[in-house]
Tab-separated table of C-alpha atoms and ligand atoms in Angstrom:
chain	number	residue	atom	x	y	z
A	1	MET	CA	94.736	117.297	119.805
A	2	SER	CA	95.054	117.336	115.922
A	3	ILE	CA	92.141	118.887	114.305
A	4	TRP	CA	91.630	117.731	110.335
A	5	HIS	CA	89.905	120.516	108.165
A	6	VAL	CA	88.289	118.145	104.980
A	7	THR	CA	86.304	119.900	102.049
A	8	GLY	CA	84.621	117.494	100.197
A	9	GLY	CA	83.842	117.339	96.689
A	10	ARG	CA	87.360	117.505	94.577
A	11	PRO	CA	88.611	114.327	92.908
A	12	LEU	CA	91.726	112.955	93.621
A	13	ARG	CA	94.207	113.038	90.426
A	14	GLY	CA	97.855	111.763	90.732
A	15	ARG	CA	100.419	109.076	92.144
A	16	ILE	CA	101.961	108.780	95.923
A	17	ARG	CA	104.196	106.295	97.086
A	18	VAL	CA	102.943	104.290	99.611
A	19	GLN	CA	104.882	104.610	103.157
A	20	GLY	CA	106.581	101.635	104.798
A	21	SER	CA	104.739	99.166	106.814
A	22	LYS	CA	103.617	100.287	110.197
A	23	ASN	CA	102.978	96.569	111.448
A	24	ALA	CA	106.058	95.028	109.220
A	25	VAL	CA	108.866	97.261	111.447
A	26	LEU	CA	107.429	97.532	114.505
A	27	PRO	CA	107.885	93.442	115.402
A	28	VAL	CA	111.089	93.783	113.704
A	29	ILE	CA	112.245	96.858	116.083
A	30	ALA	CA	111.553	94.652	118.693
A	31	ALA	CA	113.601	91.498	117.131
A	32	SER	CA	116.862	93.659	117.027
A	33	LEU	CA	117.367	93.313	120.617
A	34	LEU	CA	117.736	89.438	119.950
A	35	CYS	CA	121.259	89.763	119.907
A	36	PRO	CA	123.845	92.465	119.920
A	37	ASN	CA	123.735	93.946	116.825
A	38	GLU	CA	123.350	97.124	114.403
A	39	THR	CA	120.842	97.137	112.288
A	40	GLU	CA	119.473	99.159	109.469
A	41	LEU	CA	116.476	99.861	108.675
A	42	THR	CA	115.363	101.722	105.358
A	43	ASN	CA	111.714	103.299	103.971
A	44	CYS	CA	110.895	103.155	107.989
A	45	PRO	CA	107.575	104.951	108.237
A	46	HIS	CA	108.139	108.424	110.842
A	47	LEU	CA	105.012	107.584	112.970
A	48	SER	CA	104.158	108.161	116.507
A	49	ASP	CA	104.221	103.835	116.743
A	50	VAL	CA	107.730	103.682	115.384
A	51	ASP	CA	108.845	106.570	117.828
A	52	ALA	CA	107.325	104.747	121.066
A	53	ALA	CA	109.311	101.375	119.705
A	54	VAL	CA	112.655	103.624	119.552
A	55	ASP	CA	112.056	104.995	122.845
A	56	ILE	CA	111.506	101.585	124.446
A	57	LEU	CA	114.734	100.695	122.661
A	58	ARG	CA	116.640	103.965	124.282
A	59	TYR	CA	115.022	103.073	127.303
A	60	LEU	CA	116.598	99.518	127.804
A	61	GLY	CA	119.618	101.464	126.651
A	62	CYS	CA	120.197	100.266	123.328
A	63	GLN	CA	121.193	103.263	120.499
A	64	ALA	CA	118.432	104.269	118.013
A	65	ARG	CA	118.584	106.968	115.718
A	66	GLN	CA	115.684	107.615	112.379
A	67	GLU	CA	116.506	110.069	109.933
A	68	ASP	CA	116.142	108.363	106.162
A	69	VAL	CA	117.194	105.258	107.736
A	70	LEU	CA	116.146	103.976	111.363
A	71	SER	CA	119.662	102.852	112.522
A	72	ILE	CA	119.731	100.592	115.588
A	73	ASP	CA	122.148	99.982	117.967
A	74	THR	CA	121.329	97.037	120.382
A	75	ARG	CA	125.148	96.331	121.542
A	76	SER	CA	124.820	97.177	124.710
A	77	PRO	CA	121.260	97.461	126.580
A	78	SER	CA	121.428	98.290	130.496
A	79	ARG	CA	117.848	97.378	132.207
A	80	CYS	CA	115.031	94.173	131.380
A	81	ASP	CA	111.937	96.383	132.407
A	82	ILE	CA	109.436	98.614	130.739
A	83	PRO	CA	107.244	100.811	132.392
A	84	LYS	CA	103.793	101.499	132.398
A	85	GLU	CA	104.189	104.866	130.245
A	86	LEU	CA	106.515	103.161	127.705
A	87	MET	CA	104.261	100.226	127.459
A	88	HIS	CA	100.823	102.144	127.048
A	89	ARG	CA	102.141	104.538	124.585
A	90	MET	CA	101.836	101.390	121.926
A	91	ARG	CA	99.641	98.902	121.674
A	92	SER	CA	101.576	96.741	120.567
A	93	SER	CA	104.618	96.873	123.063
A	94	VAL	CA	104.133	93.508	123.959
A	95	ILE	CA	105.742	92.417	120.751
A	96	PHE	CA	109.470	93.262	123.436
A	97	LEU	CA	108.186	90.543	125.682
A	98	GLY	CA	109.768	87.700	123.623
A	99	PRO	CA	112.864	89.701	122.914
A	100	MET	CA	113.910	90.536	126.188
A	101	LEU	CA	113.530	87.130	127.110
A	102	ALA	CA	115.884	85.933	124.526
A	103	ARG	CA	118.080	88.209	124.682
A	104	PHE	CA	118.281	88.933	129.448
A	105	GLY	CA	116.503	85.738	130.393
A	106	GLU	CA	114.286	88.022	132.160
A	107	ALA	CA	111.906	90.665	131.451
A	108	GLU	CA	109.821	92.601	133.539
A	109	VAL	CA	106.892	94.801	131.790
A	110	SER	CA	103.509	96.502	132.286
A	111	VAL	CA	100.448	94.630	131.806
A	112	PRO	CA	99.856	96.413	127.697
A	113	GLY	CA	96.061	97.147	128.459
A	114	GLY	CA	93.180	96.950	125.959
A	115	CYS	CA	92.676	99.997	123.753
A	116	GLU	CA	89.960	101.253	121.288
A	117	LEU	CA	89.523	98.219	119.665
A	118	GLY	CA	88.656	96.116	122.857
A	119	LYS	CA	90.590	93.887	125.418
A	120	ARG	CA	93.699	93.046	123.332
A	121	PRO	CA	94.062	89.960	125.711
A	122	ILE	CA	97.840	88.387	125.700
A	123	ASP	CA	96.830	85.163	126.817
A	124	LEU	CA	98.245	83.234	123.678
A	125	HIS	CA	101.615	85.247	123.611
A	126	LEU	CA	102.135	84.102	127.221
A	127	TYR	CA	101.046	80.614	126.255
A	128	ALA	CA	103.679	80.520	123.490
A	129	LEU	CA	106.670	81.927	126.147
A	130	ARG	CA	105.694	79.603	128.566
A	131	GLN	CA	105.853	76.579	126.528
A	132	LEU	CA	109.324	77.518	125.282
A	133	GLY	CA	110.189	77.376	128.889
A	134	ALA	CA	109.943	80.886	130.365
A	135	GLU	CA	108.001	81.099	133.852
A	136	ILE	CA	105.646	83.961	133.735
A	137	THR	CA	104.166	85.812	136.945
A	138	GLU	CA	101.093	88.045	135.956
A	139	GLN	CA	99.809	90.535	139.021
A	140	GLU	CA	97.345	93.206	138.515
A	141	ASN	CA	99.462	95.831	136.611
A	142	ALA	CA	103.227	93.824	135.738
A	143	ILE	CA	104.039	90.750	134.301
A	144	SER	CA	107.380	89.197	134.986
A	145	CYS	CA	109.456	86.444	133.196
A	146	ARG	CA	112.674	84.656	133.834
A	147	ALA	CA	113.752	81.950	131.830
A	148	THR	CA	117.180	80.003	132.729
A	149	GLY	CA	117.247	79.267	128.749
A	150	LEU	CA	114.436	78.726	126.573
A	151	ARG	CA	114.135	75.418	124.563
A	152	GLY	CA	112.466	74.550	121.718
A	153	ALA	CA	108.949	73.255	122.062
A	154	GLU	CA	105.704	72.739	119.701
A	155	ILE	CA	103.040	76.004	120.059
A	156	SER	CA	99.959	75.382	119.092
A	157	LEU	CA	97.830	78.572	119.046
A	158	ALA	CA	93.822	78.776	119.423
A	159	LEU	CA	94.156	81.587	117.616
A	160	PRO	CA	96.585	82.894	114.667
A	161	SER	CA	97.475	85.869	116.561
A	162	VAL	CA	99.531	88.099	114.912
A	163	GLY	CA	101.821	89.104	118.066
A	164	ALA	CA	101.504	85.779	119.235
A	165	THR	CA	103.307	84.406	116.324
A	166	GLU	CA	105.949	86.707	115.941
A	167	ASN	CA	106.799	86.679	119.844
A	168	ALA	CA	107.206	83.008	119.100
A	169	MET	CA	109.353	83.298	116.335
A	170	ILE	CA	111.570	85.941	118.326
A	171	ALA	CA	111.867	83.746	121.154
A	172	ALA	CA	112.526	80.641	118.919
A	173	CYS	CA	115.529	81.969	117.521
A	174	ALA	CA	116.858	82.043	120.983
A	175	ALA	CA	115.437	78.282	122.146
A	176	GLU	CA	118.185	75.217	122.394
A	177	GLY	CA	116.639	72.883	119.555
A	178	SER	CA	113.829	72.849	117.149
A	179	THR	CA	110.508	74.771	117.537
A	180	VAL	CA	107.454	74.657	115.400
A	181	ILE	CA	104.493	77.049	115.769
A	182	TYR	CA	101.297	75.550	114.773
A	183	ASN	CA	97.816	77.366	113.614
A	184	ALA	CA	100.269	80.715	112.827
A	185	ALA	CA	99.268	83.956	111.454
A	186	ARG	CA	100.041	84.075	107.921
A	187	GLU	CA	100.393	87.979	107.003
A	188	PRO	CA	102.850	89.619	105.487
A	189	GLU	CA	104.467	90.861	108.379
A	190	ILE	CA	105.056	87.641	109.568
A	191	GLU	CA	106.966	87.138	106.328
A	192	THR	CA	109.273	90.611	106.994
A	193	LEU	CA	109.994	89.470	110.354
A	194	GLN	CA	110.988	86.165	108.665
A	195	GLU	CA	112.780	87.577	106.750
A	196	TYR	CA	115.247	90.067	109.599
A	197	LEU	CA	115.325	87.282	111.513
A	198	ARG	CA	117.414	85.427	108.917
A	199	THR	CA	119.760	88.340	108.325
A	200	LEU	CA	120.673	88.020	112.295
A	201	GLY	CA	121.814	84.398	111.594
A	202	ALA	CA	118.208	82.277	112.692
A	203	GLU	CA	117.497	79.278	110.640
A	204	ILE	CA	113.475	79.777	110.395
A	205	HIS	CA	110.995	78.576	107.622
A	206	GLY	CA	107.169	78.808	106.900
A	207	ALA	CA	106.475	81.903	107.382
A	208	GLY	CA	102.931	83.072	105.155
A	209	SER	CA	101.895	79.347	106.288
A	210	PRO	CA	100.438	78.180	109.519
A	211	VAL	CA	103.381	76.465	110.388
A	212	ILE	CA	106.733	77.915	111.396
A	213	ARG	CA	109.577	75.954	112.196
A	214	VAL	CA	112.866	77.681	113.900
A	215	THR	CA	115.684	75.612	114.196
A	216	GLY	CA	118.209	77.768	115.993
A	217	PHE	CA	120.271	80.956	115.509
A	218	SER	CA	123.820	81.956	115.193
A	219	PRO	CA	124.151	85.491	115.567
A	220	ARG	CA	125.882	88.124	113.044
A	221	SER	CA	126.716	91.521	114.200
A	222	ALA	CA	125.282	93.380	111.113
A	223	ALA	CA	121.779	93.201	110.151
A	224	GLY	CA	118.949	95.433	107.835
A	225	LEU	CA	115.879	95.528	105.869
A	226	ARG	CA	113.869	97.638	103.276
A	227	VAL	CA	110.257	98.021	105.351
A	228	PRO	CA	107.584	96.688	102.966
A	229	PRO	CA	104.852	98.871	101.872
A	230	ASP	CA	102.177	99.419	104.084
A	231	ARG	CA	98.843	97.364	102.570
A	232	ILE	CA	96.592	98.992	104.894
A	233	ALA	CA	97.529	102.800	104.051
A	234	ALA	CA	97.895	101.575	100.419
A	235	ALA	CA	93.848	100.319	101.101
A	236	THR	CA	93.454	103.854	102.576
A	237	TYR	CA	94.292	105.733	99.852
A	238	LEU	CA	92.679	103.503	97.024
A	239	CYS	CA	89.359	103.958	99.432
A	240	CYS	CA	90.140	107.503	99.205
A	241	ALA	CA	89.753	107.939	95.943
A	242	VAL	CA	86.313	106.053	96.120
A	243	CYS	CA	84.632	108.603	98.336
A	244	ALA	CA	86.126	111.792	96.717
A	245	GLY	CA	85.743	110.018	93.075
A	246	GLY	CA	88.913	110.403	90.766
A	247	GLU	CA	91.856	108.513	89.419
A	248	ILE	CA	94.901	107.736	91.394
A	249	ARG	CA	98.016	105.350	91.040
A	250	LEU	CA	99.680	104.223	93.680
A	251	THR	CA	103.746	103.363	93.645
A	252	ASP	CA	105.835	101.171	95.916
A	253	ALA	CA	102.709	99.015	96.622
A	254	GLU	CA	101.924	95.562	96.574
A	255	PRO	CA	99.081	94.157	94.910
A	256	ARG	CA	99.512	90.538	96.216
A	257	HIS	CA	99.205	91.767	99.971
A	258	LEU	CA	95.676	93.387	98.784
A	259	THR	CA	93.576	90.902	97.259
A	260	PRO	CA	90.124	91.365	99.329
A	261	VAL	CA	90.195	94.658	99.030
A	262	LEU	CA	91.189	95.055	95.422
A	263	GLU	CA	88.447	92.464	94.592
A	264	ALA	CA	85.890	94.365	96.719
A	265	LEU	CA	86.607	97.278	94.993
A	266	HIS	CA	86.613	95.641	91.135
A	267	LYS	CA	82.805	94.753	92.494
A	268	MET	CA	82.399	97.936	93.331
A	269	GLY	CA	82.536	98.664	89.750
A	270	CYS	CA	86.084	100.904	90.244
A	271	ALA	CA	88.595	100.124	87.162
A	272	VAL	CA	91.410	98.604	89.461
A	273	SER	CA	94.499	97.750	87.548
A	274	ALA	CA	98.002	96.241	89.357
A	275	GLY	CA	101.648	96.044	88.274
A	276	PRO	CA	104.858	95.299	89.405
A	277	GLY	CA	104.854	97.473	92.797
A	278	GLU	CA	101.667	99.748	91.506
A	279	ILE	CA	98.292	100.018	91.812
A	280	HIS	CA	95.947	102.157	89.588
A	281	ILE	CA	92.289	102.646	90.823
A	282	ALA	CA	89.669	105.117	88.880
A	283	ALA	CA	86.417	105.474	90.576
A	284	HIS	CA	83.705	107.435	88.342
A	285	GLY	CA	80.304	107.962	89.296
A	286	ARG	CA	78.170	106.351	92.236
A	287	PRO	CA	80.126	102.945	93.282
A	288	HIS	CA	77.779	99.423	93.431
A	289	ALA	CA	77.356	97.636	96.856
A	290	PRO	CA	80.584	94.811	96.915
A	291	GLY	CA	78.240	91.870	98.567
A	292	ALA	CA	79.364	91.267	102.304
A	293	VAL	CA	82.245	92.495	104.014
A	294	VAL	CA	83.690	89.489	106.574
A	295	THR	CA	86.899	90.302	108.211
A	296	ARG	CA	89.086	87.358	109.008
A	297	PRO	CA	92.843	86.306	109.240
A	298	TYR	CA	95.105	86.764	106.468
A	299	PRO	CA	94.443	85.950	103.677
A	300	GLY	CA	91.412	86.953	104.446
A	301	PHE	CA	89.586	90.552	104.101
A	302	PRO	CA	91.422	92.575	106.941
A	303	THR	CA	89.995	94.306	109.569
A	304	ASP	CA	92.144	97.338	109.416
A	305	ALA	CA	90.786	97.815	106.053
A	306	SER	CA	87.330	97.532	107.379
A	307	PRO	CA	86.775	100.879	108.065
A	308	LEU	CA	87.970	102.342	104.703
A	309	LEU	CA	85.567	100.312	102.864
A	310	MET	CA	82.705	101.748	104.896
A	311	ALA	CA	83.643	104.948	103.980
A	312	ALA	CA	84.431	103.656	100.179
A	313	ASN	CA	80.502	103.002	100.600
A	314	LEU	CA	78.491	105.255	102.461
A	315	ARG	CA	77.241	106.556	99.026
A	316	THR	CA	77.423	102.965	97.214
A	317	ALA	CA	74.169	101.969	95.552
A	318	GLY	CA	72.751	99.590	97.532
A	319	THR	CA	73.202	98.169	100.818
A	320	VAL	CA	76.654	96.356	102.372
A	321	MET	CA	76.872	94.443	105.480
A	322	PHE	CA	79.890	94.795	107.369
A	323	ILE	CA	80.893	91.599	109.731
A	324	GLU	CA	83.721	92.066	112.161
A	325	ASN	CA	85.519	88.940	113.396
A	326	ILE	CA	88.577	90.241	115.116
A	327	PHE	CA	87.873	93.136	117.312
A	328	GLU	CA	84.740	93.308	119.633
A	329	SER	CA	85.015	97.529	119.003
A	330	ARG	CA	86.137	98.035	115.546
A	331	PHE	CA	82.920	99.840	114.322
A	332	ARG	CA	83.368	103.154	116.817
A	333	HIS	CA	83.574	105.247	113.399
A	334	ALA	CA	80.037	103.869	112.106
A	335	CYS	CA	78.394	106.578	114.684
A	336	GLU	CA	80.892	109.434	113.249
A	337	MET	CA	79.819	108.421	109.714
A	338	GLN	CA	76.413	109.076	110.891
A	339	LYS	CA	76.849	112.992	111.634
A	340	LEU	CA	77.997	113.141	107.673
A	341	GLY	CA	74.214	111.594	107.050
A	342	ALA	CA	75.076	107.735	106.444
A	343	ASP	CA	72.726	105.212	106.648
A	344	ILE	CA	74.627	102.351	108.905
A	345	ILE	CA	72.642	100.115	111.284
A	346	LEU	CA	74.963	98.859	114.167
A	347	ARG	CA	74.537	95.286	115.776
A	348	PRO	CA	77.819	94.200	116.695
A	349	PRO	CA	79.746	91.904	115.410
A	350	MET	CA	77.433	93.260	112.204
A	351	ALA	CA	76.896	96.949	110.558
A	352	LEU	CA	74.250	97.274	107.684
A	353	LEU	CA	75.336	99.650	105.660
A	354	SER	CA	72.480	101.682	103.235
A	355	GLY	CA	74.271	104.121	100.258
A	356	VAL	CA	72.738	107.722	100.249
A	357	GLU	CA	72.454	109.423	97.621
A	358	THR	CA	74.522	112.572	99.416
A	359	LEU	CA	76.587	113.413	102.420
A	360	HIS	CA	77.252	116.804	104.253
A	361	GLY	CA	80.185	117.616	105.599
A	362	ALA	CA	79.763	117.405	109.946
A	363	ARG	CA	82.352	117.592	112.849
A	364	MET	CA	83.621	114.208	113.878
A	365	PHE	CA	85.885	112.811	116.231
A	366	SER	CA	88.346	110.302	115.020
A	367	PRO	CA	87.815	107.139	117.312
A	368	ASP	CA	91.034	105.045	116.823
A	369	LEU	CA	93.671	105.031	114.473
A	370	ARG	CA	91.433	103.316	111.158
A	371	GLY	CA	88.952	104.838	112.086
A	372	GLY	CA	90.062	108.400	112.355
A	373	ALA	CA	91.629	107.451	108.234
A	374	ALA	CA	88.395	106.215	107.581
A	375	LEU	CA	86.437	109.695	108.831
A	376	VAL	CA	88.983	111.249	106.682
A	377	ALA	CA	88.167	109.592	103.479
A	378	ALA	CA	84.291	109.787	104.129
A	379	ALA	CA	84.783	113.765	104.226
A	380	LEU	CA	86.391	113.908	100.813
A	381	GLY	CA	82.532	112.165	99.269
A	382	ALA	CA	81.076	115.188	101.691
A	383	GLU	CA	79.476	118.174	100.421
A	384	GLY	CA	80.975	121.009	102.316
A	385	GLU	CA	83.296	120.951	104.884
A	386	SER	CA	84.157	118.644	107.662
A	387	ILE	CA	86.509	118.934	110.850
A	388	ILE	CA	87.602	116.188	112.086
A	389	ALA	CA	89.328	116.253	115.927
A	390	ASP	CA	92.023	113.292	116.474
A	391	LEU	CA	93.711	112.908	119.773
A	392	GLY	CA	97.038	111.272	117.810
A	393	HIS	CA	95.481	108.172	116.307
A	394	ILE	CA	96.086	108.787	112.784
A	395	ALA	CA	99.891	109.612	113.008
A	396	ARG	CA	100.552	106.063	114.486
A	397	GLY	CA	99.818	104.691	111.618
A	398	TYR	CA	99.705	107.615	108.597
A	399	ASP	CA	103.198	109.079	107.583
A	400	GLY	CA	101.631	112.528	106.485
A	401	MET	CA	98.363	111.326	105.018
A	402	ASP	CA	97.247	115.356	104.991
A	403	ARG	CA	100.356	115.766	102.769
A	404	CYS	CA	99.877	112.721	100.715
A	405	LEU	CA	95.853	113.625	100.091
A	406	ARG	CA	97.054	117.034	99.200
A	407	GLU	CA	99.301	116.126	96.290
A	408	LEU	CA	96.281	113.898	95.414
A	409	GLY	CA	94.326	117.231	94.786
A	410	ALA	CA	92.016	116.842	98.059
A	411	GLU	CA	91.307	120.052	100.184
A	412	VAL	CA	92.657	118.902	103.326
A	413	TRP	CA	95.258	120.659	106.020
A	414	MET	CA	95.523	120.354	109.905
A	415	GLU	CA	95.912	122.307	112.748
A	416	ASN	CA	97.626	121.241	116.163
A	417	LEU	CA	95.740	122.501	119.579
A	418	LEU	CA	97.412	123.112	122.667
A	419	PRO	CA	96.100	120.739	125.207
A	420	ASP	CA	93.480	122.951	126.883
A	421	GLU	CA	92.768	124.499	124.067
A	422	PRO	CA	88.863	124.074	122.993
A	423	VAL	CA	87.702	122.300	119.560
B	1	EPZ	C1	98.171	93.074	114.729
B	1	EPZ	O1	97.295	92.940	115.813
B	1	EPZ	C2	98.135	94.310	113.880
B	1	EPZ	N1	99.003	95.083	115.056
B	1	EPZ	C3	96.880	94.462	114.035
B	1	EPZ	O2	96.811	95.910	113.260
B	1	EPZ	C4	95.632	94.206	113.561
B	1	EPZ	O3	94.558	94.517	113.165
B	1	EPZ	C5	96.131	93.006	113.918
B	1	EPZ	O4	97.399	91.758	113.709
B	1	EPZ	C6	95.211	91.748	113.006
B	1	EPZ	O5	95.412	91.711	112.238
B	1	EPZ	C7	100.593	95.234	114.772
B	1	EPZ	O6	100.921	94.225	113.458
B	1	EPZ	C8	101.100	95.990	115.777
B	1	EPZ	P1	96.161	89.821	117.480
B	1	EPZ	P2	97.806	92.146	116.747
B	1	EPZ	O7	96.985	89.210	118.189
B	1	EPZ	O8	98.834	91.106	116.509
B	1	EPZ	C9	92.811	87.984	119.869
B	1	EPZ	C10	96.646	98.570	112.871
B	1	EPZ	O9	95.739	99.079	112.869
B	1	EPZ	N2	94.170	87.457	120.683
B	1	EPZ	O10	96.335	88.970	115.754
B	1	EPZ	O11	97.363	92.364	118.394
B	1	EPZ	C11	92.317	89.405	119.754
B	1	EPZ	O12	91.656	89.910	120.891
B	1	EPZ	C12	96.228	97.446	114.105
B	1	EPZ	O13	97.461	98.944	112.555
B	1	EPZ	C13	93.909	86.904	122.004
B	1	EPZ	O14	92.624	86.556	122.179
B	1	EPZ	O15	96.138	90.998	116.663
B	1	EPZ	C14	91.953	89.606	118.353
B	1	EPZ	O16	90.508	89.292	118.512
B	1	EPZ	C15	95.190	97.225	114.552
B	1	EPZ	N3	94.699	86.365	122.858
B	1	EPZ	C16	92.639	88.646	117.688
B	1	EPZ	O17	92.929	87.717	118.323
B	1	EPZ	C17	96.095	86.864	122.512
B	1	EPZ	O18	96.710	86.660	123.324
B	1	EPZ	C18	93.699	88.828	116.666
B	1	EPZ	O19	94.740	89.996	117.430
B	1	EPZ	C19	96.392	87.617	121.246
B	1	EPZ	C20	95.153	87.906	120.707
């Protein structure tokens, strides 16, 4: 258990470099299984989700080591199953299914299960792999896949699922013939995966559009990639600056990945400017309500940034309607924010926020990765000290968030309690 101590009332000043993207690097780590190769990933963030993905590779018999660079060697895997304890450590572990099927012709994994955000079904992943010729049996707790040979297919996703698109792209690289993925997810992380698969020798086009075509694969023995900036981490620090007030600059950021978030911050009255690889924000005085915040698949407003923008609006002048279209349990942080004095009416998938003049420090519990980060952000704008108990959620997706906030002048420190220590 980590305990975050946050004392509000101090404006943020300065600049920080945005970490590498969690959601870009995880599918790339899985895709490194596709063929025997040595992969080097630079700018890879130090996160517990990355540790979990690396541990899966090691369990499969591969070599992997993260120092400044994440070095992976997938030339000699020795097994093709992933046990429950590894599958459940990281929500998106299902992304290993396609690469294992493509490399080994078989895969045995435990059902990944739901998470704090909701059921997190994988029916679209299994549909895509079956289209490519996989025979998949689903038992209560395990999924068994076999494929004597994957063959190219047309895959029409009922929803633009990020993970299902990624599994389909990776498996299709090893399929005989051509594959077309319709209604593909368009997130920037899909483009990063395409870039990596090309370094492995894949013929793949269309990432970032709704139609992705994969025509074949001639394995190369060495691959590499620089992990792009994490757009949700960037949104997080921008919203922290709004909560605390002040002026910060983000370097190694990618403004074009954050258009809906930057538009909302601009509507709130923040001075937001973006240059090549940089985003600058100045937030002084009380923000204005930005209008409704409706989450949608990319390029719509990202669901992962919704908790952060809610934190940034707790003291806004006016009301903000949040509508969540992606995950059924996205608003768990709202009840915790009410402990600070926030005025939020919850009617999922809607939440109606009315800005208040002041917030006061409180003891809160982090409900999930982005909700936990949003509570830290909200506490920066509250009077006095807040305490946030976190069961490791924040470390899954943020590389040194406490250190980054201290570099910007925030009064934030963490303590790690032993499992049986009282909060
Ligand atoms: C990815 O999750 C991200 N995770 C999530 O970020 C992000 O919130 C999400 O995409 C949406 O952008 C990673 O990339 C590791 P989906 P993913 O499949 O792939 C439904 C974070 O905080 N669905 O696009 O699991 C699903 O229930 C995390 O960094 C099915 O119905 O998301 C959801 O309603 C949280 N069947 C919707 O699609 C399926 O087979 C979008 O899910 C798969 C998904």
